[in-house]
Short mmCIF file of C-alpha atoms in Angstrom, two decimals:
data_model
loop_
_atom_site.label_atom_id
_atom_site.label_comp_id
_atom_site.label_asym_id
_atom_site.label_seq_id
_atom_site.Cartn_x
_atom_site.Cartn_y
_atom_site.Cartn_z
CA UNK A 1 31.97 -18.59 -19.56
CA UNK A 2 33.07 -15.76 -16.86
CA UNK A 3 32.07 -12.18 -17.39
CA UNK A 4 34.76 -9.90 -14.99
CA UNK A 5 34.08 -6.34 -14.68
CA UNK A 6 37.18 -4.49 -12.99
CA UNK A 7 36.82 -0.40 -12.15
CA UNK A 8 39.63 1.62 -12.82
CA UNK A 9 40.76 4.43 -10.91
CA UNK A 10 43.82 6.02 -13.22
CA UNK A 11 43.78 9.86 -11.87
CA UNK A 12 42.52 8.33 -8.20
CA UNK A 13 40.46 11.01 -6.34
CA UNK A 14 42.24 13.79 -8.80
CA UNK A 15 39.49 15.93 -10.45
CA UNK A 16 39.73 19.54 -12.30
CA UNK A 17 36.05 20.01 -10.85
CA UNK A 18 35.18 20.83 -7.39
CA UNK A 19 31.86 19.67 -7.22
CA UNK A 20 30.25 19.83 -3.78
CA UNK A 21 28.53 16.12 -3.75
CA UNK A 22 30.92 14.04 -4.57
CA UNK A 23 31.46 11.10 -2.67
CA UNK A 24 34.37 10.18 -3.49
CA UNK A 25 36.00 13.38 -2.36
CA UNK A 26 34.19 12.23 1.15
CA UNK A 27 35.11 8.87 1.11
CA UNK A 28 39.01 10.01 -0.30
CA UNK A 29 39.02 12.20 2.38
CA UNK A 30 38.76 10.08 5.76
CA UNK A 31 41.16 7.36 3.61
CA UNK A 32 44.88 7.69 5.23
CA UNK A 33 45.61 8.51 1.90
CA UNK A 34 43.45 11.10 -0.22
CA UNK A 35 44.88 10.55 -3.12
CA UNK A 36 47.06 7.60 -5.26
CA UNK A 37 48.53 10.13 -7.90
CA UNK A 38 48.39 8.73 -11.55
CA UNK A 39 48.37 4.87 -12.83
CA UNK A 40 52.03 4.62 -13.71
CA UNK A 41 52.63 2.18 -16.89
CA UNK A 42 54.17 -0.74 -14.69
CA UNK A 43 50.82 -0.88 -12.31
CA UNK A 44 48.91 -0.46 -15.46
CA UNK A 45 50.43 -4.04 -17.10
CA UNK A 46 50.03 -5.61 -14.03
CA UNK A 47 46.61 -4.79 -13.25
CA UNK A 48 46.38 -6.67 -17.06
CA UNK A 49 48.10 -9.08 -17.28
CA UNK A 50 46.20 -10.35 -13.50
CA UNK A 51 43.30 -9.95 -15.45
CA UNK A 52 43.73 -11.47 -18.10
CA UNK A 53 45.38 -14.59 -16.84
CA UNK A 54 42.18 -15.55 -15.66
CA UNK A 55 40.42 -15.67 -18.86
CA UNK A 56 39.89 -17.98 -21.25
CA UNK A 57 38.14 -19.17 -24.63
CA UNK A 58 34.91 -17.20 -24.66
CA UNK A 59 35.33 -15.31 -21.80
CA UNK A 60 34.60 -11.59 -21.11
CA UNK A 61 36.07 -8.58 -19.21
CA UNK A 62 34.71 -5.16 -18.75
CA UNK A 63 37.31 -2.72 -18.03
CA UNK A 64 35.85 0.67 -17.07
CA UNK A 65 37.17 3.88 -15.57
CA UNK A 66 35.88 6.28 -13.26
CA UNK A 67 37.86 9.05 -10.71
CA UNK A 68 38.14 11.43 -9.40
CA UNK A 69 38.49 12.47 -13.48
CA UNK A 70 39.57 9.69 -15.02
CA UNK A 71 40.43 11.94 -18.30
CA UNK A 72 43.28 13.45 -15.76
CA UNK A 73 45.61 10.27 -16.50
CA UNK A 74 45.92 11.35 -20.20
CA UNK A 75 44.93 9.82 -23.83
CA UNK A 76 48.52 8.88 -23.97
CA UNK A 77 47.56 5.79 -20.98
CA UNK A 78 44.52 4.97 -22.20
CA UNK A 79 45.93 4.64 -25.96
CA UNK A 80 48.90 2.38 -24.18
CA UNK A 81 46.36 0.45 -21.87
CA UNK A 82 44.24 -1.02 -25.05
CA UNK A 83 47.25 -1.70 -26.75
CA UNK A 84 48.88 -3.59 -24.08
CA UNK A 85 45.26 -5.46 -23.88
CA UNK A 86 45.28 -6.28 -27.35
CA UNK A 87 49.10 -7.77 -26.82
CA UNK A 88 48.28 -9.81 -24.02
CA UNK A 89 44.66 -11.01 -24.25
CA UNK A 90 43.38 -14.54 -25.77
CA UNK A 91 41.99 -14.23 -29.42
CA UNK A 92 38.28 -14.86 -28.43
CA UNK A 93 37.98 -12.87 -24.96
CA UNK A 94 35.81 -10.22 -25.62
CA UNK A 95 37.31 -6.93 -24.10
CA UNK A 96 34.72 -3.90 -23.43
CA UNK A 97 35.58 -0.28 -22.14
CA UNK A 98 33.37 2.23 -20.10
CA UNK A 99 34.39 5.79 -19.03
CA UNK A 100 32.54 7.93 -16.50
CA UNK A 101 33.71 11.52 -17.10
CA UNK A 102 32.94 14.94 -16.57
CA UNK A 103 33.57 15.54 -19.85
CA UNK A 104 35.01 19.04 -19.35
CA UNK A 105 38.36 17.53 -21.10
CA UNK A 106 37.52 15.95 -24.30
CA UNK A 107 38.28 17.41 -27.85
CA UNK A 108 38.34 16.27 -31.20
CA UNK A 109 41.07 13.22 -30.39
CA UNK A 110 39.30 11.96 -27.60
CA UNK A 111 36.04 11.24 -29.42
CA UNK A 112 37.84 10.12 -32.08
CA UNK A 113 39.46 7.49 -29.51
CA UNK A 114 35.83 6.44 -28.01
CA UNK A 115 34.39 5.70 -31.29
CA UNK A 116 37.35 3.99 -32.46
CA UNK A 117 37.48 1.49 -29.25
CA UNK A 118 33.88 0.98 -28.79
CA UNK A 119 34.16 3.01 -25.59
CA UNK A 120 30.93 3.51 -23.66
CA UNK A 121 31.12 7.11 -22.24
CA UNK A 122 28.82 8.06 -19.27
CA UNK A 123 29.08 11.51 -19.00
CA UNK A 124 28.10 13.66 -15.66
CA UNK A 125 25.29 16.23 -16.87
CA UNK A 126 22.74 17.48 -14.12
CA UNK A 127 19.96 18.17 -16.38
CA UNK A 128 18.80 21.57 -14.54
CA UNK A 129 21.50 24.06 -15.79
CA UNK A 130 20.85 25.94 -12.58
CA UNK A 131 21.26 22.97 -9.77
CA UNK A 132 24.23 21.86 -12.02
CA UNK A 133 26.00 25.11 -11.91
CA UNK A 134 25.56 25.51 -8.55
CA UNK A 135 27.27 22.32 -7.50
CA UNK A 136 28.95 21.08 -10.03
CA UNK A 137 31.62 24.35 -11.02
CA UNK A 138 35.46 24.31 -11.72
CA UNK A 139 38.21 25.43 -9.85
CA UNK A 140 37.75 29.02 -10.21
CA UNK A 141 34.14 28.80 -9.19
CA UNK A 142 32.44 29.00 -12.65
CA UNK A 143 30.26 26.49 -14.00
CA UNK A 144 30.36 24.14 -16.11
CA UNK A 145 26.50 22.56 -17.99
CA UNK A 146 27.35 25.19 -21.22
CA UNK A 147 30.87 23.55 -21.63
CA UNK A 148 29.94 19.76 -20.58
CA UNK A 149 26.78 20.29 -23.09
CA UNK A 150 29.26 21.22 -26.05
CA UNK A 151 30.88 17.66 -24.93
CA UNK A 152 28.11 15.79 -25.34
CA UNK A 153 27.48 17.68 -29.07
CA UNK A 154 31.00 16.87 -29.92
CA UNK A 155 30.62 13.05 -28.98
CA UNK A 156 27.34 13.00 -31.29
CA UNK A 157 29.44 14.13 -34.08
CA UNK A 158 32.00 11.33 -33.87
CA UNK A 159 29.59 8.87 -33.48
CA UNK A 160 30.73 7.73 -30.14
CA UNK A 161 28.16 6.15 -27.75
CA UNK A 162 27.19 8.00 -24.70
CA UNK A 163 24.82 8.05 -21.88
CA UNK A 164 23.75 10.79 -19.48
CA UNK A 165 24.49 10.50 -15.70
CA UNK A 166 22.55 12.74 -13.65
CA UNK A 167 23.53 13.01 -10.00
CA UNK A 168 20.00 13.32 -8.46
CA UNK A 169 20.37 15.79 -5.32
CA UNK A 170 17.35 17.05 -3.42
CA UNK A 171 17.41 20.20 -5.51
CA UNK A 172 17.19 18.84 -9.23
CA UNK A 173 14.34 16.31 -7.47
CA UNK A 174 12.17 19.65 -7.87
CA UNK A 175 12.00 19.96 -11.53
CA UNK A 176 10.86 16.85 -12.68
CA UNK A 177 9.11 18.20 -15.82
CA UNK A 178 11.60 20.63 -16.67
CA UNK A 179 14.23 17.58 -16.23
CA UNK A 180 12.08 15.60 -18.71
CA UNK A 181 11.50 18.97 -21.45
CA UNK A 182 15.47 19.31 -21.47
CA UNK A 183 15.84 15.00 -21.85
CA UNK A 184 12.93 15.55 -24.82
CA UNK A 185 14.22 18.72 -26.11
CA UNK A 186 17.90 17.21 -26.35
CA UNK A 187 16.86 13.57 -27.74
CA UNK A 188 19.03 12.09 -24.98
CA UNK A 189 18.08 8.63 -25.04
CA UNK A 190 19.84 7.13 -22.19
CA UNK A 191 19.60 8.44 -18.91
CA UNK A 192 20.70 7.44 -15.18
CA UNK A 193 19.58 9.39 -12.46
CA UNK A 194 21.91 8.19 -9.69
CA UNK A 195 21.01 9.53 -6.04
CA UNK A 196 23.07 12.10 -4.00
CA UNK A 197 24.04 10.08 -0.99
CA UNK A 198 25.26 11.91 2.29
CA UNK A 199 28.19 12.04 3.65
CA UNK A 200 30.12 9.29 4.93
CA UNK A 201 32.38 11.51 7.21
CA UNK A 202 32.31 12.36 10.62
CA UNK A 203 35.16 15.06 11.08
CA UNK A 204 34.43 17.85 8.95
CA UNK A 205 31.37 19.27 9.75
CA UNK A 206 30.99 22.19 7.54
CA UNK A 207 32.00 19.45 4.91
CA UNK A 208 29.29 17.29 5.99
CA UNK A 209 26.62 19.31 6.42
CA UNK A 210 27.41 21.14 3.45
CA UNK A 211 27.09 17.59 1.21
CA UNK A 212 24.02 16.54 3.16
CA UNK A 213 22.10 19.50 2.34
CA UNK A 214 22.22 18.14 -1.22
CA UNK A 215 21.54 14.45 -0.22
CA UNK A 216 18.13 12.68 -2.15
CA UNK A 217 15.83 12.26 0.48
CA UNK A 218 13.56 9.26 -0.39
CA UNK A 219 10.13 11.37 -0.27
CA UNK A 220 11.64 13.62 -2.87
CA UNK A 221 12.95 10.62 -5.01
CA UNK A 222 9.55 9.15 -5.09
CA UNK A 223 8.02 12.16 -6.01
CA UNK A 224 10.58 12.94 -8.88
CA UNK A 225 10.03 9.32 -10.09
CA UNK A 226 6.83 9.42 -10.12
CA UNK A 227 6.29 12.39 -12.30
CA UNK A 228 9.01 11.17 -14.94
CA UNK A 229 7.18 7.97 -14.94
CA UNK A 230 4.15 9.28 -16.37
CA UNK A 231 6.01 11.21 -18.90
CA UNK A 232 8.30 7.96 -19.94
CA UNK A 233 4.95 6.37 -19.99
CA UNK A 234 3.54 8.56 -21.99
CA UNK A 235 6.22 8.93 -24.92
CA UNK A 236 6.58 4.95 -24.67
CA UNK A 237 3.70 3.99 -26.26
CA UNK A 238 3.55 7.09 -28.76
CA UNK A 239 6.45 5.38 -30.00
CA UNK A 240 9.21 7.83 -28.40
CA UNK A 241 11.16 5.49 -26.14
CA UNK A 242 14.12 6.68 -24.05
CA UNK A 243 15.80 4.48 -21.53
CA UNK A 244 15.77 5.17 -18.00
CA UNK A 245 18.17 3.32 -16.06
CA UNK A 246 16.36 2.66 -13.07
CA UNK A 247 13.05 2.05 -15.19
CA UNK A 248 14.86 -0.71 -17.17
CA UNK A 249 16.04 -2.33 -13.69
CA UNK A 250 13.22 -2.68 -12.19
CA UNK A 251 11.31 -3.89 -15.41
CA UNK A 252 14.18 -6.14 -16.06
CA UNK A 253 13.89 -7.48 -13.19
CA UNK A 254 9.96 -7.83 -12.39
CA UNK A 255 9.27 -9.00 -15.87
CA UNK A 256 12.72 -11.36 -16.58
CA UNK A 257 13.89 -11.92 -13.32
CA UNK A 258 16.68 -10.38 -14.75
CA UNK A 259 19.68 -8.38 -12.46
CA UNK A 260 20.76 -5.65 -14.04
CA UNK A 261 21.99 -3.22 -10.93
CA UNK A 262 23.78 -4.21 -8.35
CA UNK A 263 21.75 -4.22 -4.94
CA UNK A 264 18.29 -3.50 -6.78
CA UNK A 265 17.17 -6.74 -4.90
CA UNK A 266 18.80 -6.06 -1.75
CA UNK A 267 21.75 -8.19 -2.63
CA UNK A 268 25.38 -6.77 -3.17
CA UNK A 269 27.45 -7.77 -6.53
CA UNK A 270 30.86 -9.04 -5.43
CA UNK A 271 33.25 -6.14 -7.48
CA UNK A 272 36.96 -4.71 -7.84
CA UNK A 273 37.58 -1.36 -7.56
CA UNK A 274 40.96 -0.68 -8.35
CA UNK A 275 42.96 2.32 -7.07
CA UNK A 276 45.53 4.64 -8.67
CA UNK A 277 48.38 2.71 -7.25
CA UNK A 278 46.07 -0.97 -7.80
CA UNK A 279 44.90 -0.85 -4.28
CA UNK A 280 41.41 -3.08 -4.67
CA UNK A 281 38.05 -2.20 -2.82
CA UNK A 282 34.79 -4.50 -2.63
CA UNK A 283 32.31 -1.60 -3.88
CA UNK A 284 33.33 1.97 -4.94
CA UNK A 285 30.95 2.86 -2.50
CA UNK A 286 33.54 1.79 0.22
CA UNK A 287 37.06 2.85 -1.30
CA UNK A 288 38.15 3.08 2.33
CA UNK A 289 41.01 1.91 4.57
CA UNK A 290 39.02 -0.59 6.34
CA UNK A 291 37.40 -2.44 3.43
CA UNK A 292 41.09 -3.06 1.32
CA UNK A 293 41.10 -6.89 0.06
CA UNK A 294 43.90 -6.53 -2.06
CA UNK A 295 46.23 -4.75 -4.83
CA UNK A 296 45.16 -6.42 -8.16
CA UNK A 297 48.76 -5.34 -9.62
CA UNK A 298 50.15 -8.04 -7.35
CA UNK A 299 46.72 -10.42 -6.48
CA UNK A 300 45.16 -13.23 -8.14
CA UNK A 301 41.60 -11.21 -9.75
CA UNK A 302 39.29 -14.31 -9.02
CA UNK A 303 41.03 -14.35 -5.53
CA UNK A 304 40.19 -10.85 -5.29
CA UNK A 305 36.46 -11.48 -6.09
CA UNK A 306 36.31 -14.04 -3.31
CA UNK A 307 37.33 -11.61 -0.85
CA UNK A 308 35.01 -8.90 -2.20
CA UNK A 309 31.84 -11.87 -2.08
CA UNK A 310 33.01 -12.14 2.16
CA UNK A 311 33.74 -8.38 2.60
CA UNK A 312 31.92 -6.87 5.60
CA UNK A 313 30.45 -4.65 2.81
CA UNK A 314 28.18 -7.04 1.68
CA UNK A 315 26.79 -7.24 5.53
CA UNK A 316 23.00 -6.26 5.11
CA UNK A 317 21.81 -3.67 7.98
CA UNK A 318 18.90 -5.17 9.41
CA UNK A 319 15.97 -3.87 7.99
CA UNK A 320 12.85 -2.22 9.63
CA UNK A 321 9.11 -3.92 10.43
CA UNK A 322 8.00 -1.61 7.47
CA UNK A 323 10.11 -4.29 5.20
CA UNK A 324 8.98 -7.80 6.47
CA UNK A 325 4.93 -6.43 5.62
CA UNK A 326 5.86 -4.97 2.92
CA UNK A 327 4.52 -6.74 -0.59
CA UNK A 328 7.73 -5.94 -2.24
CA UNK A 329 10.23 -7.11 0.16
CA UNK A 330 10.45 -10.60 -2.60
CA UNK A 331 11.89 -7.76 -5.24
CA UNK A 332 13.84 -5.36 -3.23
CA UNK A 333 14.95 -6.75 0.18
CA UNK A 334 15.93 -3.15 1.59
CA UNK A 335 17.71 -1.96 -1.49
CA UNK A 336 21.82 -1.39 -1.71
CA UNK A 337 22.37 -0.54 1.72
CA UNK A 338 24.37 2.78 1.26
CA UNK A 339 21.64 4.04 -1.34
CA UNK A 340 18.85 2.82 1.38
CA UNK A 341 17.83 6.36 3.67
CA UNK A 342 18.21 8.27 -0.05
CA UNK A 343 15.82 6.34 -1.84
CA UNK A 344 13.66 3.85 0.68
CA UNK A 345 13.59 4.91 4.52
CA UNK A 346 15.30 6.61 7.10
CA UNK A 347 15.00 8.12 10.65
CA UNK A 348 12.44 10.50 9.38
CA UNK A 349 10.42 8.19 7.47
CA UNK A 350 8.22 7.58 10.32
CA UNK A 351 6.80 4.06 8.59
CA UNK A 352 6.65 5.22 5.03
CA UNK A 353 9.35 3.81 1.84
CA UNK A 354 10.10 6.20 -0.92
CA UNK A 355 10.91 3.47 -3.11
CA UNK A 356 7.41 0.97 -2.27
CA UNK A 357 5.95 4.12 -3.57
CA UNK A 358 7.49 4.12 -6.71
CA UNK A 359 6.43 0.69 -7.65
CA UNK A 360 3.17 1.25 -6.57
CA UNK A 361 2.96 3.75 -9.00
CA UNK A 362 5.24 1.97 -11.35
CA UNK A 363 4.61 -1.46 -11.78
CA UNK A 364 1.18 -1.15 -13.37
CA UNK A 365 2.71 0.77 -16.17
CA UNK A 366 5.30 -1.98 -16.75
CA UNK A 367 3.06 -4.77 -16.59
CA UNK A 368 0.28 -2.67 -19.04
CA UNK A 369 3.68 -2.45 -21.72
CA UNK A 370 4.38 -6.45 -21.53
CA UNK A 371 3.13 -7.07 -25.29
CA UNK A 372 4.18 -3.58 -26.89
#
């Protein structure tokens, strides 16, 4: 049985947000092209139907969309992709959506639509009002946690299944308890803290240093980590249990040998990013000129996999002495290599790992939970 996950780009770099970490703005921005417009409906079928073809019986595919603002392509193209999916697909391959959106967009009729189509909806909330208004405003410099939290309400009253993604900058890395009384206080019971990253660009220095500033460094994500582990810990066993993406990895994976992030054991997932105009990318980490393997509106998908497995993406920087004495190096072998001087070391971490220092502090608390 084959399980194919394909990300969807359908507004491209396009956003309504100007948020001052995101890295796809930096990666957009040093592409030849910045932005591939909207999905029009003939790309759309044809990123389907290639799909598709490859599928059979009991087979799987997870279609999910992320931008840019993915909302920006309209309900009107996601109503016609499902229903071109239903047309075209095999009666027993499962089909499974995911959106990743700002939320800023969504009303009645869009909840409505999640709930109705099993949708998935990941939905970008910094959980500090102040750090998320600071960074994350909209076009006329205002910002936006009030309107994005109404969002979130509004999904809970269709029923439609959500999860918080919190962009985990330097800044927010401070406030670990009040981060935890606002997850508590809001019964938000799935969480992903993804790390700020730094910039990929070398042109625009004001850009650069402006994104950097708000880059995770990994002494700050060990500390944050630490402190939410004791308060996960804490509500756990009194019963209160929230999930924690990164949490769940790494127990996953300790406890079940289990992989359920890509590079959480050092080793890169082969994937399909697909582009506006179905332009395909090995990691959406890497949406960049240099790293194209494809356009899935024309390409073979398992041919496109292939290429993504041998991209110079998955290329593993060689990793420091700190690693190869390290007791961990069996679970994490360096981490995903773009996360890697966010979360585990860099030039300044003069022999120390952000990320060994999580699991020392960690792993006892997973292994104490093994017969809850």
């Amino acid at each position: 049985m084959k399980h194919i996950s394909v990300m969807i780009k359908p507004a491209s770099s396009l956003c309504n947000l100007k948020c001052k970490y995101c890295f796809y703005e930096d990666e957009s921005g040093i592409r030849e092209n910045r932005s591939y417009g909207l999905m029009d409906e003939k790309t759309m079928k044809a990123v389907i139907t290639n799909v598709l073809s490859a599928l059979t019986g009991n087979d799987e595919v997870t279609f999910a969309f992320q931008g840019g603002e993915p909302t920006l392509a309209g309900l009107t193209f996601f109503k016609n992709f499902i229903e071109y999916v239903n047309i075209e697909k095999s009666r027993n391959v499962k089909v499974s959506y995911v959106i990743q959106t700002n939320a800023t967009l969504l009303n009645d009729e869009w909840c409505e639509f999640f709930k109705e189509n099993g949708f998935l909806v990941g939905v970008s909330l910094d959980l500090h009002k102040g750090s998320h208004d600071l960074v994350r405003a909209s076009a006329d410099g205002n910002g936006s946690f009030e309107m994005v939290l109404e969002k979130v309400r509004l999904l809970e009253k269709h029923g439609a299944e959500f999860n918080i993604l919190c962009t985990l900058t330097n800044e927010i890395a401070k406030y670990p308890r009040k981060v935890w009384e606002f997850i508590v206080k809001n019964d938000l019971k799935f969480v992903q803290f993804t790390p700020c990253l730094g910039s990929l660009s070398d042109g625009d220095r004001e850009k650069k240093e402006n994104g950097d500033n708000y880059a995770l460094s990994p002494e700050r994500f060990a500390a944050f980590y630490k402190d939410i582990t004791d308060r996960w810990y804490i509500d756990f066993k009194n019963g209160d249990v929230r999930s924690i993406k990164l949490i769940d990895d790494i127990a996953n994976l300790v406890l079940f040998n289990k992989r359920t992030a890509c590079g959480i054991d050092g080793k890169c997932s082969p994937q399909i990013i697909v582009e506006a105009d179905g332009s395909a990318f090995p990691c959406d980490f890497y949406c960049l000129d240099e790293y194209l393997i494809g356009n899935l509106a024309n390409d073979d998908v398992l041919t496109l996999y292939e290429r993504s497995a041998a991209s110079k993406t998955k290329d593993g920087k060689p990793l420091p002495d700190l690693c190869s004495s390290c007791k961990y190096i069996s679970i994490c072998n360096g981490g995903c290599k773009r996360m890697r001087e966010n979360i585990c070391f860099n030039s300044d971490s003069e022999g120390s790992c952000g990320y060994r220092d999580l699991l020392d502090h960690l792993l006892p608390k997973i292994y104490s939970l093994r017969g809850m």
